[in-house]
Amino acid sequence: MTVIFSKKCELALQAVLFLSIKKDQIIFSSQEVSNEIKVPKEFVSKMLQTLTDSGIIGSKKGKNGGFYLARRPSKIKLIEIVEAIDGLSVFKNCVLGFPNCSSEHPCPVHDKWGKIRDDAFKMLSEETLEQLKEKTVKKITSL
Amino acid sequence: MTVIFSKKCELALQAVLFLSIKKDQIIFSSQEVSNEIKVPKEFVSKMLQTLTDSGIIGSKKGKNGGFYLARRPSKIKLIEIVEAIDGLSVFKNCVLGFPNCSSEHPCPVHDKWGKIRDDAFKMLSEETLEQLKEKTVKKITSL
DNA sequence: TCGTTTTCAGATTATTTATTCTTATTTAAT
DNA sequence: ATTAAATAAGAATAAATAATCTGAAAACGA
């Protein structure tokens, strides 16, 4: 099987998008996030912990605790979540897996892939969660 | 970690490209392929077996046996190798991992990703191994 | 025919990723 | 203070993928 992002990263993207459609800094328990994105709460919790480490998510312990966006949706881009979980290697490595793929020693699809890779990076870098909000609401409510 | 294609698929692409730069139907042992693309010969052998099953590669047993392109390089496209090893799910599934992502229920990056995904598919579908030959030679000799 | 080489197929091992479970700690409410 | 609810942390398990090994069968050459 083949993926662009790891499962953990996909779920992180989904969870962060979910958190971004609510009012700023509202706290949700892992149980609530779990219900919304349909994933076991233990996994949600583990995954949000990772994002907490990288400062995108904040957490509050104890009763009525939970997770919340640490920064405003207008300040967060999807690429940050990808970077925090999977890193940016997909945007660096040769798509055919050749070692030392570069403009000096390009693989047969080096230039074409370069263009596509940059487009993908842009897609995740240009819009903030705030700008994606309307689309996100529509998608989440359809789940 | 994150990949577009599985390791097996990457190596399959490399191996097939390598075979395409030689004269038609020349046989190479897994050992020779192994030397060229710098990968353990057992792994090469396993991977080429899979391609043999799907008819892209032919094999010959016994002494002086080995693997060869079953069809002419002018008749083979990279996407066929991807399909044989990893399948085409990357080109179908939602990049954010949302279930049921479609034009009725698009994820926040549905349209943009659709464009990129199609470009990537094109990249692998448009040129034949024959057309990539010159670039392939340059790359392989640099390894 | 016999021996050698080499693929083939399947079993095995190792590694990575995904998922679940358990325990401890924190916090809020009573 | 005590209790209940929640995360944090890390261990444990499961599953998928990557990589290696082994024995059998096939093909060639002498």
Short mmCIF file of C-alpha atoms (C1' of nucleotides) in Angstrom, two decimals:
data_model
loop_
_atom_site.label_atom_id
_atom_site.label_comp_id
_atom_site.label_asym_id
_atom_site.label_seq_id
_atom_site.Cartn_x
_atom_site.Cartn_y
_atom_site.Cartn_z
CA MET A 1 0.00 0.00 0.00
CA THR A 2 0.96 3.56 -0.59
CA VAL A 3 0.33 6.75 1.24
CA ILE A 4 1.20 10.36 1.04
CA PHE A 5 0.89 10.88 4.76
CA SER A 6 0.98 8.37 7.59
CA LYS A 7 -2.30 7.47 9.23
CA LYS A 8 -1.28 9.39 12.30
CA CYS A 9 -0.67 12.46 10.16
CA GLU A 10 -3.98 12.13 8.35
CA LEU A 11 -5.81 11.96 11.64
CA ALA A 12 -3.84 14.89 12.97
CA LEU A 13 -4.88 16.95 9.98
CA GLN A 14 -8.49 15.95 10.49
CA ALA A 15 -8.42 16.65 14.20
CA VAL A 16 -6.82 20.05 13.81
CA LEU A 17 -9.29 21.00 11.12
CA PHE A 18 -12.08 19.95 13.43
CA LEU A 19 -10.74 22.07 16.28
CA SER A 20 -10.40 25.06 13.98
CA ILE A 21 -14.07 25.35 13.19
CA LYS A 22 -15.04 26.04 16.78
CA LYS A 23 -14.53 29.24 18.68
CA ASP A 24 -10.97 30.00 19.65
CA GLN A 25 -9.38 27.98 22.39
CA ILE A 26 -12.44 25.87 23.16
CA ILE A 27 -11.45 22.65 24.90
CA PHE A 28 -12.49 19.26 23.65
CA SER A 29 -11.80 15.99 25.43
CA SER A 30 -10.20 13.22 23.39
CA GLN A 31 -13.54 11.47 23.67
CA GLU A 32 -15.30 14.31 21.92
CA VAL A 33 -12.72 14.51 19.15
CA SER A 34 -12.95 10.75 18.87
CA ASN A 35 -16.69 10.96 18.31
CA GLU A 36 -16.33 13.62 15.67
CA ILE A 37 -13.65 12.06 13.53
CA LYS A 38 -14.63 8.46 14.25
CA VAL A 39 -11.37 7.15 15.62
CA PRO A 40 -10.61 5.37 18.94
CA LYS A 41 -10.02 7.96 21.64
CA GLU A 42 -6.73 6.38 22.74
CA PHE A 43 -5.32 6.95 19.29
CA VAL A 44 -6.67 10.48 19.17
CA SER A 45 -5.10 11.17 22.52
CA LYS A 46 -1.68 9.80 21.49
CA MET A 47 -1.74 11.77 18.30
CA LEU A 48 -2.78 15.04 19.92
CA GLN A 49 -0.02 14.57 22.47
CA THR A 50 2.48 14.70 19.63
CA LEU A 51 0.98 17.92 18.35
CA THR A 52 1.07 19.28 21.87
CA ASP A 53 4.81 18.68 21.97
CA SER A 54 5.24 20.74 18.85
CA GLY A 55 3.17 23.61 20.19
CA ILE A 56 0.28 23.52 17.73
CA ILE A 57 -2.13 22.06 20.25
CA GLY A 58 -2.51 22.93 23.91
CA SER A 59 -3.80 20.57 26.56
CA LYS A 60 -5.36 20.90 29.94
CA LYS A 61 -5.27 18.08 32.44
CA GLY A 62 -7.79 17.04 35.02
CA LYS A 63 -11.53 17.22 35.12
CA ASN A 64 -13.05 19.09 32.19
CA GLY A 65 -9.63 19.03 30.59
CA GLY A 66 -8.87 18.32 26.98
CA PHE A 67 -7.18 19.69 23.89
CA TYR A 68 -7.41 23.00 22.09
CA LEU A 69 -5.66 24.92 19.32
CA ALA A 70 -2.72 26.71 20.86
CA ARG A 71 -2.76 29.41 18.20
CA ARG A 72 -5.45 31.12 16.23
CA PRO A 73 -6.72 29.32 13.10
CA SER A 74 -5.59 32.34 11.11
CA LYS A 75 -2.02 31.58 12.14
CA ILE A 76 -1.87 27.85 11.39
CA LYS A 77 -1.27 26.09 8.07
CA LEU A 78 -1.73 22.43 7.25
CA ILE A 79 1.93 22.01 6.34
CA GLU A 80 2.86 22.63 9.98
CA ILE A 81 0.91 19.58 11.05
CA VAL A 82 2.55 17.49 8.34
CA GLU A 83 5.96 18.71 9.40
CA ALA A 84 5.29 17.96 13.05
CA ILE A 85 4.15 14.39 12.45
CA ASP A 86 5.75 13.04 9.27
CA GLY A 87 8.43 15.59 8.56
CA LEU A 88 9.02 17.08 5.15
CA SER A 89 10.89 14.20 3.53
CA VAL A 90 8.18 13.54 0.93
CA PHE A 91 8.90 16.97 -0.44
CA LYS A 92 12.59 16.31 -0.65
CA ASN A 93 13.21 12.73 -1.74
CA CYS A 94 13.27 11.38 -5.27
CA VAL A 95 9.85 10.04 -6.20
CA LEU A 96 11.43 7.00 -7.87
CA GLY A 97 13.66 6.39 -4.87
CA PHE A 98 16.92 7.01 -6.69
CA PRO A 99 19.73 8.12 -4.45
CA ASN A 100 21.39 11.44 -5.09
CA CYS A 101 18.61 12.76 -7.31
CA SER A 102 19.39 16.38 -8.09
CA SER A 103 19.68 18.76 -10.99
CA GLU A 104 23.18 17.44 -11.57
CA HIS A 105 21.99 13.84 -11.58
CA PRO A 106 18.25 14.02 -12.30
CA CYS A 107 16.07 10.93 -12.44
CA PRO A 108 13.94 10.52 -15.57
CA VAL A 109 11.03 12.42 -14.04
CA HIS A 110 13.02 14.84 -11.93
CA ASP A 111 11.74 18.09 -13.43
CA LYS A 112 8.13 17.03 -13.74
CA TRP A 113 8.01 15.71 -10.23
CA GLY A 114 9.64 18.85 -8.94
CA LYS A 115 6.74 20.87 -10.27
CA ILE A 116 4.14 18.55 -8.76
CA ARG A 117 5.93 18.41 -5.44
CA ASP A 118 6.02 22.20 -5.27
CA ASP A 119 2.32 22.43 -6.08
CA ALA A 120 1.55 20.00 -3.27
CA PHE A 121 3.68 21.95 -0.86
CA LYS A 122 1.92 25.14 -1.87
CA MET A 123 -1.47 23.56 -1.38
CA LEU A 124 -0.61 22.86 2.23
CA SER A 125 1.21 26.12 2.86
CA GLU A 126 -0.90 28.84 1.31
CA GLU A 127 -4.17 28.78 3.15
CA THR A 128 -4.64 29.07 6.89
CA LEU A 129 -7.08 26.96 8.85
CA GLU A 130 -9.20 30.10 9.07
CA GLN A 131 -9.39 30.35 5.30
CA LEU A 132 -10.35 26.70 5.04
CA LYS A 133 -12.98 27.03 7.74
CA GLU A 134 -16.10 27.12 5.59
CA LYS A 135 -15.05 24.07 3.58
CA THR A 136 -14.06 22.29 6.75
CA VAL A 137 -17.44 22.88 8.36
CA LYS A 138 -19.18 21.39 5.36
CA LYS A 139 -16.98 18.32 5.35
CA ILE A 140 -17.07 17.65 9.09
CA THR A 141 -20.82 17.92 9.28
CA SER A 142 -21.09 15.33 6.52
CA LEU A 143 -19.19 12.68 8.47
CA MET B 1 7.78 8.42 7.64
CA THR B 2 5.94 9.12 4.48
CA VAL B 3 6.19 7.80 0.99
CA ILE B 4 4.49 8.11 -2.30
CA PHE B 5 5.41 4.60 -3.37
CA SER B 6 6.42 1.64 -1.27
CA LYS B 7 10.08 0.71 -1.26
CA LYS B 8 9.27 -2.34 -3.31
CA CYS B 9 7.59 -0.15 -5.89
CA GLU B 10 10.46 2.31 -6.02
CA LEU B 11 12.90 -0.51 -6.65
CA ALA B 12 10.61 -2.00 -9.26
CA LEU B 13 10.56 1.32 -11.09
CA GLN B 14 14.33 1.53 -10.91
CA ALA B 15 14.84 -2.04 -12.06
CA VAL B 16 12.46 -1.72 -14.99
CA LEU B 17 14.08 1.52 -16.06
CA PHE B 18 17.44 -0.20 -15.91
CA LEU B 19 16.24 -3.09 -18.07
CA SER B 20 14.79 -0.68 -20.61
CA ILE B 21 18.09 0.93 -21.51
CA LYS B 22 19.56 -2.30 -22.82
CA LYS B 23 18.75 -3.99 -26.09
CA ASP B 24 15.34 -5.64 -26.23
CA GLN B 25 14.80 -8.80 -24.29
CA ILE B 26 18.33 -9.06 -22.95
CA ILE B 27 18.42 -11.23 -19.86
CA PHE B 28 19.93 -10.09 -16.60
CA SER B 29 20.31 -12.21 -13.49
CA SER B 30 19.02 -10.81 -10.24
CA GLN B 31 22.67 -10.50 -9.26
CA GLU B 32 23.39 -8.18 -12.16
CA VAL B 33 20.33 -6.06 -11.48
CA SER B 34 21.36 -6.02 -7.85
CA ASN B 35 24.78 -4.65 -8.74
CA GLU B 36 23.34 -1.95 -10.95
CA ILE B 37 20.72 -0.56 -8.62
CA LYS B 38 22.60 -1.34 -5.43
CA VAL B 39 20.05 -3.46 -3.63
CA PRO B 40 20.36 -6.97 -2.14
CA LYS B 41 19.74 -9.53 -4.85
CA GLU B 42 17.17 -11.44 -2.80
CA PHE B 43 15.03 -8.36 -2.63
CA VAL B 44 15.48 -7.70 -6.34
CA SER B 45 14.47 -11.25 -7.05
CA LYS B 46 11.33 -11.10 -4.92
CA MET B 47 10.31 -7.84 -6.47
CA LEU B 48 10.91 -8.96 -10.05
CA GLN B 49 8.87 -12.08 -9.35
CA THR B 50 5.90 -9.87 -8.64
CA LEU B 51 6.38 -8.04 -11.91
CA THR B 52 6.68 -11.38 -13.67
CA ASP B 53 3.26 -12.34 -12.33
CA SER B 54 1.78 -9.23 -13.86
CA GLY B 55 3.38 -9.84 -17.23
CA ILE B 56 5.66 -6.83 -17.41
CA ILE B 57 8.78 -8.86 -16.81
CA GLY B 58 9.65 -12.28 -18.17
CA SER B 59 11.90 -14.76 -16.42
CA LYS B 60 13.97 -17.65 -17.52
CA LYS B 61 15.03 -20.34 -15.10
CA GLY B 62 18.17 -22.38 -14.98
CA LYS B 63 21.70 -21.58 -15.89
CA ASN B 64 22.15 -18.25 -17.62
CA GLY B 65 18.59 -17.48 -16.68
CA GLY B 66 17.31 -14.21 -15.34
CA PHE B 67 14.81 -11.46 -15.98
CA TYR B 68 13.96 -9.40 -19.03
CA LEU B 69 11.34 -6.94 -20.17
CA ALA B 70 8.43 -8.92 -21.52
CA ARG B 71 7.37 -6.09 -23.82
CA ARG B 72 9.18 -3.44 -25.78
CA PRO B 73 10.17 -0.28 -23.88
CA SER B 74 8.03 1.66 -26.34
CA LYS B 75 4.99 -0.19 -25.00
CA ILE B 76 5.54 0.19 -21.26
CA LYS B 77 4.70 3.14 -19.02
CA LEU B 78 5.79 3.74 -15.44
CA ILE B 79 2.23 3.76 -14.18
CA GLU B 80 1.92 0.08 -15.07
CA ILE B 81 4.67 -0.78 -12.63
CA VAL B 82 3.04 1.31 -9.92
CA GLU B 83 -0.28 -0.36 -10.53
CA ALA B 84 1.26 -3.83 -10.42
CA ILE B 85 3.03 -3.29 -7.10
CA ASP B 86 1.20 -0.68 -5.07
CA GLY B 87 -2.08 -0.38 -6.91
CA LEU B 88 -3.66 2.94 -7.77
CA SER B 89 -5.11 3.83 -4.38
CA VAL B 90 -2.89 6.91 -3.97
CA PHE B 91 -4.62 8.36 -6.97
CA LYS B 92 -8.03 7.69 -5.55
CA ASN B 93 -8.03 8.26 -1.81
CA CYS B 94 -8.48 11.55 -0.01
CA VAL B 95 -5.11 13.10 0.73
CA LEU B 96 -6.28 14.12 4.22
CA GLY B 97 -7.67 10.64 4.86
CA PHE B 98 -11.28 11.74 5.14
CA PRO B 99 -13.76 9.01 4.32
CA ASN B 100 -16.18 9.54 1.49
CA CYS B 101 -14.28 12.44 -0.04
CA SER B 102 -15.98 13.33 -3.30
CA SER B 103 -17.34 16.29 -5.20
CA GLU B 104 -20.52 15.95 -3.13
CA HIS B 105 -18.60 15.92 0.13
CA PRO B 106 -15.23 17.46 -0.69
CA CYS B 107 -12.51 17.83 1.90
CA PRO B 108 -11.01 21.31 2.30
CA VAL B 109 -8.34 20.65 -0.32
CA HIS B 110 -10.34 18.36 -2.57
CA ASP B 111 -10.14 20.40 -5.77
CA LYS B 112 -6.53 21.42 -5.42
CA TRP B 113 -5.42 17.93 -4.63
CA GLY B 114 -7.41 16.57 -7.54
CA LYS B 115 -5.36 18.71 -9.88
CA ILE B 116 -2.07 17.63 -8.37
CA ARG B 117 -3.06 13.99 -8.31
CA ASP B 118 -3.99 14.14 -11.99
CA ASP B 119 -0.68 15.77 -12.84
CA ALA B 120 1.17 13.02 -11.03
CA PHE B 121 -0.83 10.37 -12.81
CA LYS B 122 -0.06 12.02 -16.14
CA MET B 123 3.62 12.16 -15.35
CA LEU B 124 3.66 8.38 -14.98
CA SER B 125 1.32 7.66 -17.87
CA GLU B 126 2.41 9.88 -20.69
CA GLU B 127 5.91 8.79 -21.54
CA THR B 128 7.02 5.29 -22.40
CA LEU B 129 10.22 3.72 -21.12
CA GLU B 130 11.58 4.25 -24.62
CA GLN B 131 10.97 7.98 -24.42
CA LEU B 132 12.64 8.14 -21.02
CA LYS B 133 15.62 6.12 -22.22
CA GLU B 134 18.14 8.91 -22.67
CA LYS B 135 17.44 10.37 -19.24
CA THR B 136 17.51 6.92 -17.72
CA VAL B 137 20.93 6.15 -19.16
CA LYS B 138 22.32 9.34 -17.69
CA LYS B 139 20.91 8.59 -14.26
CA ILE B 140 21.86 4.93 -14.12
CA THR B 141 25.44 5.58 -15.16
CA SER B 142 25.75 8.12 -12.36
CA LEU B 143 24.91 5.59 -9.64
"C1'" DT C 1 22.33 -38.51 -17.65
"C1'" DC C 2 24.66 -35.73 -14.16
"C1'" DG C 3 26.10 -31.64 -12.06
"C1'" DT C 4 25.79 -26.77 -11.75
"C1'" DT C 5 23.51 -22.57 -11.89
"C1'" DT C 6 19.67 -19.85 -11.15
"C1'" DT C 7 14.94 -18.77 -10.65
"C1'" DC C 8 10.73 -19.70 -7.85
"C1'" DA C 9 7.98 -20.11 -3.94
"C1'" DG C 10 7.32 -19.95 0.46
"C1'" DA C 11 8.98 -19.53 5.20
"C1'" DT C 12 11.27 -16.74 8.35
"C1'" DT C 13 13.05 -12.70 10.62
"C1'" DA C 14 13.37 -7.83 11.46
"C1'" DT C 15 11.62 -3.34 11.45
"C1'" DT C 16 8.28 0.07 11.39
"C1'" DT C 17 3.80 1.73 12.10
"C1'" DA C 18 -0.69 1.37 14.09
"C1'" DT C 19 -3.48 0.45 18.01
"C1'" DT C 20 -4.66 -0.58 22.65
"C1'" DC C 21 -3.93 -0.86 27.53
"C1'" DT C 22 -2.32 0.49 32.13
"C1'" DT C 23 -0.80 3.46 35.56
"C1'" DA C 24 0.20 7.91 37.37
"C1'" DT C 25 -0.75 12.63 37.75
"C1'" DT C 26 -3.45 16.70 37.39
"C1'" DT C 27 -7.49 19.42 38.08
"C1'" DA C 28 -12.15 20.67 39.43
"C1'" DA C 29 -16.02 20.10 42.17
"C1'" DT C 30 -18.12 18.77 46.38
"C1'" DA D 1 -9.64 16.35 52.09
"C1'" DT D 2 -11.86 13.33 48.92
"C1'" DT D 3 -13.59 11.89 44.71
"C1'" DA D 4 -14.23 11.83 39.86
"C1'" DA D 5 -12.75 12.92 35.30
"C1'" DA D 6 -9.36 13.77 32.31
"C1'" DT D 7 -4.67 13.90 30.14
"C1'" DA D 8 0.31 12.14 30.13
"C1'" DA D 9 3.45 8.73 29.52
"C1'" DG D 10 4.99 4.71 28.36
"C1'" DA D 11 4.40 -0.27 27.94
"C1'" DA D 12 2.36 -3.83 25.38
"C1'" DT D 13 0.19 -5.81 21.42
"C1'" DA D 14 -1.12 -6.18 16.58
"C1'" DA D 15 -0.51 -5.53 11.88
"C1'" DA D 16 1.89 -4.23 7.88
"C1'" DT D 17 6.05 -3.83 5.38
"C1'" DA D 18 10.80 -4.75 4.43
"C1'" DA D 19 14.43 -7.89 4.08
"C1'" DT D 20 16.58 -12.45 4.26
"C1'" DC D 21 16.96 -17.37 3.96
"C1'" DT D 22 16.12 -22.06 2.40
"C1'" DG D 23 14.79 -25.89 -0.37
"C1'" DA D 24 12.84 -27.42 -4.69
"C1'" DA D 25 12.38 -27.28 -9.49
"C1'" DA D 26 13.99 -25.89 -13.91
"C1'" DA D 27 17.28 -25.35 -17.58
"C1'" DC D 28 21.61 -25.59 -19.56
"C1'" DG D 29 26.08 -27.63 -20.67
"C1'" DA D 30 29.25 -31.29 -20.61
#
